[in-house]
Amino acid sequence: MSGCQATSESTSTPFRDPRLPDGERVADLLARLTLDERIAMLHQFAPAVERLGLAAFRTGQEALHGVAWMGPATVFPQAVGLGATWHPELLRRIGEAVGTEVRAMRARDERVGLNVWAPVVNLLRDPRWGRNEEGYAEDPYLTSALAAAYTRGLRGDDPARWRTAPVLKHWLAHNNETHRDTTSSSVRPRVLHEYDLAAFRGAVRAGSVAGVMPAYNLVNGRPNHVSPYLREHLRTWTEQELVVCSDAGAPSNLVDSEHYFDTHEEAVAAALLAGVDSFTDHDQDASKTVERVRGALRRGLIDASVVEVAVRRLLAMRCALGEFDPPTEPTEPAETAGFDTPGHRALALEAAEQAVVLLKNDGLLPLSDATAGTVAVVGPLADECELDWYSGSLIRRSTPREALVERLGAERVVFVEGTDTVRLRAAAGWVRVPDTEVGERAREGAPEGSLNPAHTAGRTDLPPLTVGPAPTDLALADWGGGVLTLRAPSGRCLTVAEDGFVRAAAEQPGGWVVQETFTLERHGDGHLLRHRGTGGYVCVAAEGLKVAVPDGSAEVAKAEVAEAKAQAEVFTLEVVERGEDAVARAAAAATTVLVLAGNDPHINGRETEDRTTLALPVQQDRLWRAAHSANPRTALVLVSSYPYAVGEAADVLPALLWTAHGGQAAGTGLARVLFGDVSPAGRLPQTWYAGEEELPDLLDYDIIASRATYLYFDGAPLFPFGHGLSYTRFAYGDLSVQRTASEGEGEGAVLAVECEVTNVGPYDGDEVAQIYVSAPGARVPRPHRRLIAHRRVPLRQGETARLFFTVPADEALGFWDVAHGRWTVDPGTYEIHAGASSTDIRRTATIAVDGPPPAPRPVLERGLAAADFDSADGIRLVDLTKVRGDAVAGTDDTIGRLLFRACDFGAGARTVTVEAARAQDPEGTGAADAAAVELHLSDGTTLASVAIPPTGDPYRYTTVGATLPTPPSGVHDLHITLRGALRLARLGFSG
């Protein structure tokens, strides 16, 4: 497995003996390692141990929808597209294909890792999240089911040996790119247990997950890389030795950007104690991590046993991957076994087909080869097969235009990109692209040995753009928010390399910092052309067009910007032809029009950049309008990583479809759906809202209070969660539900749900039967409906299927009871629904749960933890200590309100104690404003106002007591008001 030669000792030692249990083998190997060797293994790039014949090992092979960053591989649809299939068995087969290709690629390149960082199980809570493309769904059950299936395929079926070791990303409550390493997600206990943890829990319990990766953000004021939930929850879900791998650079963030610890020694010690095992920091340079761990040991922050625990977990994973087993002879050459096979190609096509969601159809679809006539395929995505940051390189590709030409012939397909044709004029003449043979190479490769595509550089071997007497027509695409790309007639995008010159050298936009995007800023009678990658402005130098501030920084200081503007060229923009005019001509001459609109995954809405709007870019909006005005037989196909607010298009167009970027077979898969070879059966994995005004703040993670996601949204969505049409129709028969004892030992009751589905339409097709639960009349806010089971079932015309679902009753009916700190099922009547979406309910059955009424909060016995509120206003959850626990503070350190329902004060509570902390001067102003905790009953009775003295530190708590002049007795709702900059930990009461 490496160039490391095994010694005689290494071939006869117990850790090499496959007859021994893995635990014994790992213990033997661990005992043979020195402390220095163990410390070195904590870094992502663990070095070889030659004296034991151990190879170097790397954690972290990206494999979200195919093997990424390692060259050509089979590329499947984006993860959100796989989520739209609602098909766990398909994802299992895709995971199997990806895992097989990982092994095949490793056979010829040992840099390919077997510890794969996939899938992403962050919930798609807000469609503006930049990494929306990476998740499966907004629902925790569906996300967990798909993640469990994908990891099962990646892991393989061998009971002892893993094909690959999947790591789930990103723990926890991570849905914003805006200041992602410094923002804190305020997650109250109900949201934590019912939503965010649930997505991870099911997948881990399924048994094919090797570990998790903490996210960059903080949760309740504490960085995820020192999260107590790793030990309090994650590692209680399985007896397996899970590995926790840090995200890239996150260990350093604990000090450098988050300022959570004063020194890196303290930070690395805290991360190890919290449960982080592998540190992804400083790329391949392990020296800083090694020195920090040694420093933590020298200072006594940790002892060697903490290092031993982390290394044991890492070695257990390596043992499970078969690294320490004797080599086996492959049945076929390793270079070709399981790589780019006909089966994988067919699977990529199947996935592309199953991911297509038909949002609306007034009879335009399916098209017919015989009657389709001339098809105009227009728009910026019409001839693209897009990749994203976590894609492999394409071995083969299929665009919508190519697929239609293959199907209908070139004479029946008209293509118009729909970009504006423009010219730029400088003071000295027209901007022109030199007539140079570009060749195939679009970017310089990464430095020798680097596995990070962020290290790739732009080309400098081509001449820069110049000015002269004759113009070059450029294709201007506006991707929204004023973000532009400009393409030369050669098809290459204008880009800026490290030397600052502007060249037509990039095949596509891409890279960690995209160098192919610009903005036009109005300046007098002309425009300044600003390069977004550097923040600099384009000027005309003697050698050609150049960015005035080519420092590679995206954040240029104000003084430098002013200087750059002074040097910048003022360009005159001449529009030769508007894209919508060309589209209108093509549409008028065609029988049918397909408008392909959407996003480029590297521009706007991507890792490091959230969206600010759900609107379709204005230029693309004009395209479908122009096409429809010229030809009513116009369908809009949205090819995108996220939802759009396209209400007017949905109202007026006869057909509307959505698909994520569909991988290598995207074009063929879409064409087969459009022409009815396959009846569409994709379903939306997240709500499509009518506009961003229906969404809460991006950083508001309390889906209950903010009424977010399909679970709580009170409005009418543009398209609901689970929506998707077919060319055929399905009827639902009787629905029955019973609560029965489970056959498994130690397991609770289950819901046995049965329903019939019949294909009553004119085509064969798949139906996605969805089972939801609701709790009408619940004592606490519960979801409108919550998905608890589903099945994608193929049905021929006239065929009926009887579907059976078994769901744990507690899981389906329960919620997290903050009053008692446990999962609970209240007595009452519950509704079980079967339908075609979260709003298209076809059948409903009820089930009654008996039991005693819920008990009130026993405040005299247990007091009140501040974080266990029922509802709140103007508060944020913060870290009680840097190790564990939550407290509550006002959002802006002024006024916050908490409500605790049904508090039982018994015969009477006469005193209250308030545990709180208050920094002397939280803002560094020298002031020490008053702070107090006030207690009220619902009838307005004031129980107490307790002043909180300064404690000098936000983590130094004091307990202040007060007598209650009007002792409450019996059961009451208790209202708490926080005034000033304080942290409230808990309240205690005594009679």
mmCIF file of C-alpha atoms in Angstrom, residues 24-264:
data_model
loop_
_atom_site.group_PDB
_atom_site.id
_atom_site.type_symbol
_atom_site.label_atom_id
_atom_site.label_comp_id
_atom_site.label_asym_id
_atom_site.label_seq_id
_atom_site.Cartn_x
_atom_site.Cartn_y
_atom_site.Cartn_z
ATOM 1 C CA GLU A 24 -6.256 -6.900 19.556
ATOM 2 C CA ARG A 25 -4.401 -5.973 16.398
ATOM 3 C CA VAL A 26 -4.930 -2.248 16.984
ATOM 4 C CA ALA A 27 -3.843 -2.548 20.619
ATOM 5 C CA ASP A 28 -0.680 -4.360 19.555
ATOM 6 C CA LEU A 29 0.206 -1.733 16.974
ATOM 7 C CA LEU A 30 -0.575 1.121 19.331
ATOM 8 C CA ALA A 31 1.737 -0.332 21.947
ATOM 9 C CA ARG A 32 4.596 -0.432 19.422
ATOM 10 C CA LEU A 33 4.318 3.248 18.508
ATOM 11 C CA THR A 34 6.379 5.846 20.311
ATOM 12 C CA LEU A 35 4.706 8.971 21.636
ATOM 13 C CA ASP A 36 6.247 11.021 18.829
ATOM 14 C CA GLU A 37 4.920 8.572 16.241
ATOM 15 C CA ARG A 38 1.483 8.769 17.798
ATOM 16 C CA ILE A 39 1.495 12.555 17.804
ATOM 17 C CA ALA A 40 2.463 12.617 14.115
ATOM 18 C CA MET A 41 -0.582 10.477 13.308
ATOM 19 C CA LEU A 42 -2.927 13.195 14.576
ATOM 20 C CA HIS A 43 -2.337 15.300 11.475
ATOM 21 C CA GLN A 44 -4.311 14.713 8.277
ATOM 22 C CA PHE A 45 -1.125 13.615 6.517
ATOM 23 C CA ALA A 46 0.185 10.938 8.861
ATOM 24 C CA PRO A 47 3.747 9.934 7.940
ATOM 25 C CA ALA A 48 4.970 6.410 7.336
ATOM 26 C CA VAL A 49 6.520 4.438 10.181
ATOM 27 C CA GLU A 50 9.171 2.576 8.273
ATOM 28 C CA ARG A 51 10.450 0.474 11.144
ATOM 29 C CA LEU A 52 6.971 -1.120 11.370
ATOM 30 C CA GLY A 53 6.300 -1.157 7.653
ATOM 31 C CA LEU A 54 3.424 1.285 8.078
ATOM 32 C CA ALA A 55 2.497 3.376 5.073
ATOM 33 C CA ALA A 56 1.721 7.062 5.157
ATOM 34 C CA PHE A 57 -1.997 7.707 5.536
ATOM 35 C CA ARG A 58 -4.197 10.629 4.602
ATOM 36 C CA THR A 59 -7.630 11.350 5.989
ATOM 37 C CA GLY A 60 -9.952 13.090 3.608
ATOM 38 C CA GLN A 61 -10.843 12.014 0.083
ATOM 39 C CA GLU A 62 -13.685 14.113 -1.306
ATOM 40 C CA ALA A 63 -16.403 11.908 -2.791
ATOM 41 C CA LEU A 64 -19.698 13.796 -2.546
ATOM 42 C CA HIS A 65 -21.095 12.700 -5.921
ATOM 43 C CA GLY A 66 -18.108 10.938 -7.414
ATOM 44 C CA VAL A 67 -14.394 10.889 -6.680
ATOM 45 C CA ALA A 68 -13.264 14.513 -6.575
ATOM 46 C CA TRP A 69 -9.962 16.384 -6.908
ATOM 47 C CA MET A 70 -8.056 13.376 -8.250
ATOM 48 C CA GLY A 71 -8.635 13.699 -11.978
ATOM 49 C CA PRO A 72 -11.154 11.989 -14.266
ATOM 50 C CA ALA A 73 -13.878 9.918 -12.595
ATOM 51 C CA THR A 74 -17.549 9.122 -13.038
ATOM 52 C CA VAL A 75 -19.520 12.258 -12.154
ATOM 53 C CA PHE A 76 -23.017 11.768 -10.746
ATOM 54 C CA PRO A 77 -25.630 14.495 -10.139
ATOM 55 C CA GLN A 78 -25.033 16.988 -7.369
ATOM 56 C CA ALA A 79 -26.067 15.832 -3.915
ATOM 57 C CA VAL A 80 -29.199 17.982 -3.914
ATOM 58 C CA GLY A 81 -30.124 16.278 -7.189
ATOM 59 C CA LEU A 82 -29.571 12.877 -5.619
ATOM 60 C CA GLY A 83 -31.828 14.091 -2.822
ATOM 61 C CA ALA A 84 -34.489 14.848 -5.419
ATOM 62 C CA THR A 85 -34.562 11.190 -6.459
ATOM 63 C CA TRP A 86 -35.959 10.202 -3.026
ATOM 64 C CA HIS A 87 -34.403 6.820 -3.816
ATOM 65 C CA PRO A 88 -32.182 5.285 -1.107
ATOM 66 C CA GLU A 89 -31.437 2.142 -3.112
ATOM 67 C CA LEU A 90 -30.193 4.251 -6.023
ATOM 68 C CA LEU A 91 -27.914 6.137 -3.648
ATOM 69 C CA ARG A 92 -26.608 2.871 -2.241
ATOM 70 C CA ARG A 93 -25.644 1.769 -5.745
ATOM 71 C CA ILE A 94 -24.039 5.144 -6.467
ATOM 72 C CA GLY A 95 -22.092 4.919 -3.220
ATOM 73 C CA GLU A 96 -20.950 1.449 -4.239
ATOM 74 C CA ALA A 97 -19.782 2.760 -7.613
ATOM 75 C CA VAL A 98 -17.951 5.697 -6.057
ATOM 76 C CA GLY A 99 -16.292 3.494 -3.442
ATOM 77 C CA THR A 100 -15.233 1.056 -6.132
ATOM 78 C CA GLU A 101 -13.700 3.876 -8.178
ATOM 79 C CA VAL A 102 -11.868 5.154 -5.090
ATOM 80 C CA ARG A 103 -10.224 1.731 -4.730
ATOM 81 C CA ALA A 104 -9.455 1.507 -8.453
ATOM 82 C CA MET A 105 -7.940 4.998 -8.551
ATOM 83 C CA ARG A 106 -5.889 4.302 -5.438
ATOM 84 C CA ALA A 107 -4.398 1.263 -7.149
ATOM 85 C CA ARG A 108 -2.658 3.587 -9.604
ATOM 86 C CA ASP A 109 -2.212 6.649 -7.383
ATOM 87 C CA GLU A 110 -1.556 6.129 -3.664
ATOM 88 C CA ARG A 111 -2.494 9.746 -2.982
ATOM 89 C CA VAL A 112 -6.150 8.747 -3.402
ATOM 90 C CA GLY A 113 -7.462 8.273 0.123
ATOM 91 C CA LEU A 114 -9.780 5.614 1.480
ATOM 92 C CA ASN A 115 -11.172 7.817 4.245
ATOM 93 C CA VAL A 116 -13.832 9.595 2.188
ATOM 94 C CA TRP A 117 -15.381 12.839 3.362
ATOM 95 C CA ALA A 118 -18.958 12.283 2.267
ATOM 96 C CA PRO A 119 -21.851 12.701 2.365
ATOM 97 C CA VAL A 120 -22.973 16.119 3.612
ATOM 98 C CA VAL A 121 -25.959 15.758 5.941
ATOM 99 C CA ASN A 122 -26.457 19.408 6.819
ATOM 100 C CA LEU A 123 -30.145 20.142 6.404
ATOM 101 C CA LEU A 124 -31.245 22.523 3.667
ATOM 102 C CA ARG A 125 -32.926 24.835 6.155
ATOM 103 C CA ASP A 126 -32.524 27.970 4.038
ATOM 104 C CA PRO A 127 -32.288 27.883 0.221
ATOM 105 C CA ARG A 128 -29.952 30.879 0.252
ATOM 106 C CA TRP A 129 -27.173 28.804 1.820
ATOM 107 C CA GLY A 130 -24.196 28.858 -0.541
ATOM 108 C CA ARG A 131 -23.594 25.117 -0.180
ATOM 109 C CA ASN A 132 -27.199 24.112 -0.832
ATOM 110 C CA GLU A 133 -25.939 21.877 -3.642
ATOM 111 C CA GLU A 134 -24.093 19.665 -1.162
ATOM 112 C CA GLY A 135 -27.029 18.601 1.020
ATOM 113 C CA TYR A 136 -29.808 16.115 0.371
ATOM 114 C CA ALA A 137 -32.938 17.726 1.830
ATOM 115 C CA GLU A 138 -34.449 20.084 4.380
ATOM 116 C CA ASP A 139 -35.986 17.118 6.204
ATOM 117 C CA PRO A 140 -33.935 15.118 8.753
ATOM 118 C CA TYR A 141 -35.602 11.764 8.073
ATOM 119 C CA LEU A 142 -35.074 11.941 4.300
ATOM 120 C CA THR A 143 -31.525 13.240 4.681
ATOM 121 C CA SER A 144 -30.637 10.480 7.121
ATOM 122 C CA ALA A 145 -32.207 7.755 4.958
ATOM 123 C CA LEU A 146 -30.270 8.863 1.879
ATOM 124 C CA ALA A 147 -27.039 9.330 3.820
ATOM 125 C CA ALA A 148 -27.358 5.869 5.344
ATOM 126 C CA ALA A 149 -27.821 4.390 1.877
ATOM 127 C CA TYR A 150 -24.908 6.268 0.310
ATOM 128 C CA THR A 151 -22.557 5.346 3.155
ATOM 129 C CA ARG A 152 -23.663 1.720 2.942
ATOM 130 C CA GLY A 153 -22.535 1.701 -0.681
ATOM 131 C CA LEU A 154 -19.274 3.456 0.123
ATOM 132 C CA ARG A 155 -18.576 1.069 2.989
ATOM 133 C CA GLY A 156 -19.435 -2.149 1.145
ATOM 134 C CA ASP A 157 -21.092 -5.323 2.373
ATOM 135 C CA ASP A 158 -18.077 -7.168 3.774
ATOM 136 C CA PRO A 159 -18.867 -7.574 7.488
ATOM 137 C CA ALA A 160 -15.227 -7.114 8.501
ATOM 138 C CA ARG A 161 -13.548 -4.943 5.862
ATOM 139 C CA TRP A 162 -14.646 -1.553 4.606
ATOM 140 C CA ARG A 163 -14.334 -0.553 0.958
ATOM 141 C CA THR A 164 -13.975 3.063 2.091
ATOM 142 C CA ALA A 165 -14.505 4.805 5.425
ATOM 143 C CA PRO A 166 -17.170 7.540 5.056
ATOM 144 C CA VAL A 167 -17.159 10.655 7.234
ATOM 145 C CA LEU A 168 -20.343 12.720 7.541
ATOM 146 C CA LYS A 169 -20.075 16.492 7.096
ATOM 147 C CA HIS A 170 -20.522 19.016 8.807
ATOM 148 C CA TRP A 171 -21.320 18.646 12.506
ATOM 149 C CA LEU A 172 -23.491 20.693 13.436
ATOM 150 C CA ALA A 173 -26.238 23.237 12.584
ATOM 151 C CA HIS A 174 -24.227 24.653 9.694
ATOM 152 C CA ASN A 175 -26.153 26.516 7.005
ATOM 153 C CA ASN A 176 -24.380 29.791 6.365
ATOM 154 C CA GLU A 177 -21.214 30.769 4.552
ATOM 155 C CA THR A 178 -21.409 34.382 5.688
ATOM 156 C CA HIS A 179 -18.706 34.689 8.382
ATOM 157 C CA ARG A 180 -19.005 30.957 8.766
ATOM 158 C CA ASP A 181 -16.027 30.578 11.098
ATOM 159 C CA THR A 182 -17.203 33.227 13.572
ATOM 160 C CA THR A 183 -21.017 33.057 13.572
ATOM 161 C CA SER A 184 -22.849 31.090 16.232
ATOM 162 C CA SER A 185 -25.978 29.090 15.469
ATOM 163 C CA SER A 186 -28.428 29.530 18.342
ATOM 164 C CA VAL A 187 -29.987 26.073 18.621
ATOM 165 C CA ARG A 188 -32.441 25.414 21.425
ATOM 166 C CA PRO A 189 -32.925 21.870 22.736
ATOM 167 C CA ARG A 190 -36.019 21.036 20.698
ATOM 168 C CA VAL A 191 -34.404 22.096 17.430
ATOM 169 C CA LEU A 192 -31.206 20.320 18.403
ATOM 170 C CA HIS A 193 -32.866 16.960 19.140
ATOM 171 C CA GLU A 194 -35.734 17.010 16.645
ATOM 172 C CA TYR A 195 -33.913 18.532 13.692
ATOM 173 C CA ASP A 196 -30.135 18.921 13.609
ATOM 174 C CA LEU A 197 -29.024 15.825 15.522
ATOM 175 C CA ALA A 198 -31.687 13.702 13.827
ATOM 176 C CA ALA A 199 -30.033 13.980 10.419
ATOM 177 C CA PHE A 200 -26.798 12.505 11.782
ATOM 178 C CA ARG A 201 -28.334 10.058 14.244
ATOM 179 C CA GLY A 202 -30.114 7.759 11.804
ATOM 180 C CA ALA A 203 -27.151 7.506 9.460
ATOM 181 C CA VAL A 204 -24.707 6.732 12.284
ATOM 182 C CA ARG A 205 -26.992 4.124 13.810
ATOM 183 C CA ALA A 206 -27.291 2.417 10.422
ATOM 184 C CA GLY A 207 -23.705 1.284 10.924
ATOM 185 C CA SER A 208 -21.812 2.390 7.815
ATOM 186 C CA VAL A 209 -20.372 5.677 9.027
ATOM 187 C CA ALA A 210 -16.715 5.869 10.069
ATOM 188 C CA GLY A 211 -16.920 9.312 11.621
ATOM 189 C CA VAL A 212 -17.914 12.943 11.301
ATOM 190 C CA MET A 213 -16.317 16.277 10.452
ATOM 191 C CA PRO A 214 -17.167 19.248 12.695
ATOM 192 C CA ALA A 215 -18.256 22.405 10.927
ATOM 193 C CA TYR A 216 -16.526 25.785 10.960
ATOM 194 C CA ASN A 217 -19.287 27.544 12.867
ATOM 195 C CA LEU A 218 -20.091 27.799 16.541
ATOM 196 C CA VAL A 219 -23.227 26.400 18.162
ATOM 197 C CA ASN A 220 -24.586 28.266 21.157
ATOM 198 C CA GLY A 221 -21.381 30.236 21.394
ATOM 199 C CA ARG A 222 -19.018 27.248 21.329
ATOM 200 C CA PRO A 223 -16.988 26.169 18.266
ATOM 201 C CA ASN A 224 -18.080 22.842 16.815
ATOM 202 C CA HIS A 225 -14.505 21.608 17.044
ATOM 203 C CA VAL A 226 -14.815 21.542 20.836
ATOM 204 C CA SER A 227 -18.459 20.469 20.877
ATOM 205 C CA PRO A 228 -19.558 18.411 23.896
ATOM 206 C CA TYR A 229 -22.186 16.830 21.670
ATOM 207 C CA LEU A 230 -19.473 14.653 20.127
ATOM 208 C CA ARG A 231 -19.296 12.636 23.328
ATOM 209 C CA GLU A 232 -22.762 13.356 24.750
ATOM 210 C CA HIS A 233 -24.603 12.286 21.613
ATOM 211 C CA LEU A 234 -22.542 11.133 18.618
ATOM 212 C CA ARG A 235 -20.487 8.477 20.387
ATOM 213 C CA THR A 236 -23.501 7.134 22.278
ATOM 214 C CA TRP A 237 -25.267 6.123 19.064
ATOM 215 C CA THR A 238 -22.905 3.286 18.197
ATOM 216 C CA GLU A 239 -20.341 0.999 19.797
ATOM 217 C CA GLN A 240 -18.068 1.562 16.817
ATOM 218 C CA GLU A 241 -14.898 3.646 17.168
ATOM 219 C CA LEU A 242 -15.898 6.771 15.261
ATOM 220 C CA VAL A 243 -13.201 9.090 13.930
ATOM 221 C CA VAL A 244 -13.655 12.859 14.098
ATOM 222 C CA CYS A 245 -11.715 14.727 11.383
ATOM 223 C CA SER A 246 -11.418 18.489 11.615
ATOM 224 C CA ASP A 247 -12.374 20.737 8.738
ATOM 225 C CA ALA A 248 -9.516 22.409 6.892
ATOM 226 C CA GLY A 249 -7.891 25.120 8.972
ATOM 227 C CA ALA A 250 -10.528 24.930 11.695
ATOM 228 C CA PRO A 251 -8.134 23.997 14.526
ATOM 229 C CA SER A 252 -6.214 27.228 13.924
ATOM 230 C CA ASN A 253 -9.478 29.170 13.743
ATOM 231 C CA LEU A 254 -10.077 28.384 17.419
ATOM 232 C CA VAL A 255 -7.419 30.996 18.166
ATOM 233 C CA ASP A 256 -6.910 33.043 15.006
ATOM 234 C CA SER A 257 -10.458 34.056 13.998
ATOM 235 C CA GLU A 258 -12.739 32.822 16.769
ATOM 236 C CA HIS A 259 -10.441 33.917 19.620
ATOM 237 C CA TYR A 260 -11.999 31.207 21.752
ATOM 238 C CA PHE A 261 -8.637 30.226 23.219
ATOM 239 C CA ASP A 262 -5.592 32.324 23.895
ATOM 240 C CA THR A 263 -3.037 29.823 22.610
ATOM 241 C CA HIS A 264 -2.930 27.056 20.040
#
